[in-house]
Amino acid sequence: MARTARRTSAHAAAPAMRRRIDTEPEAHWWGQVEAVVAQVRERVRPSGVSAAMAAGRRLRGARLVAYALRGTQVRTVGQESVQAAGSGRVDAVGQPPLTGRESAVAELVAEGMTNQQIASHLGLAKSTVAGHLDRVRDKLGVRSRTQVAVRVAKRIADPEPGL
């Protein structure tokens, strides 16, 4: 039953995330999702469905990603030993630690903010945010904003030093 509630909550959270990233699922997948939701509504009491849907609608940003990934195997990119430029420091898993500003930028990326929104939020130039994000991706050994968000979500779900 908990698994059904998790899926229902994730389903309820999905529209907000899709709006935020301006995308819609392909018709094939949408049909499958709606079929599963119909089955859940048949098998679960209405109060249980309502509670799970309400919980899902409250999920945002990094917490939504962490919730969606909980219980799944996530391949962590960049586990190889990398040294921070000039410092020689690495964290417990062989990654250079992020600075406070890099951590803040990574967390705001995980919340779904654009570089411009992050710049406004932190009082920085957009190009400064882009530079911080480049260093975050380099240090984490990832290539995309999505991978940065997954790493932040993983840290929230299972804290480790240096993100």
Coordinates of C-alpha atoms in Angstrom, one line a residue, residues 77 109 133 136-138 140-151:
V77 CA 29.0 10.2 -11.7
V109 CA 19.5 24.6 -9.8
L133 CA 27.7 26.2 -12.3
V136 CA 30.0 22.6 -9.9
R137 CA 29.6 20.4 -12.9
D138 CA 33.4 19.9 -13.2
L140 CA 30.9 16.7 -9.5
G141 CA 31.9 15.1 -12.8
V142 CA 28.6 15.7 -14.4
R143 CA 27.5 17.4 -17.7
S144 CA 24.0 18.7 -17.2
R145 CA 21.9 20.8 -14.8
T146 CA 19.7 17.7 -14.4
Q147 CA 22.6 15.6 -13.1
V148 CA 23.5 18.5 -10.7
A149 CA 19.9 18.4 -9.4
V150 CA 20.1 14.6 -9.0
R151 CA 23.3 14.9 -7.0

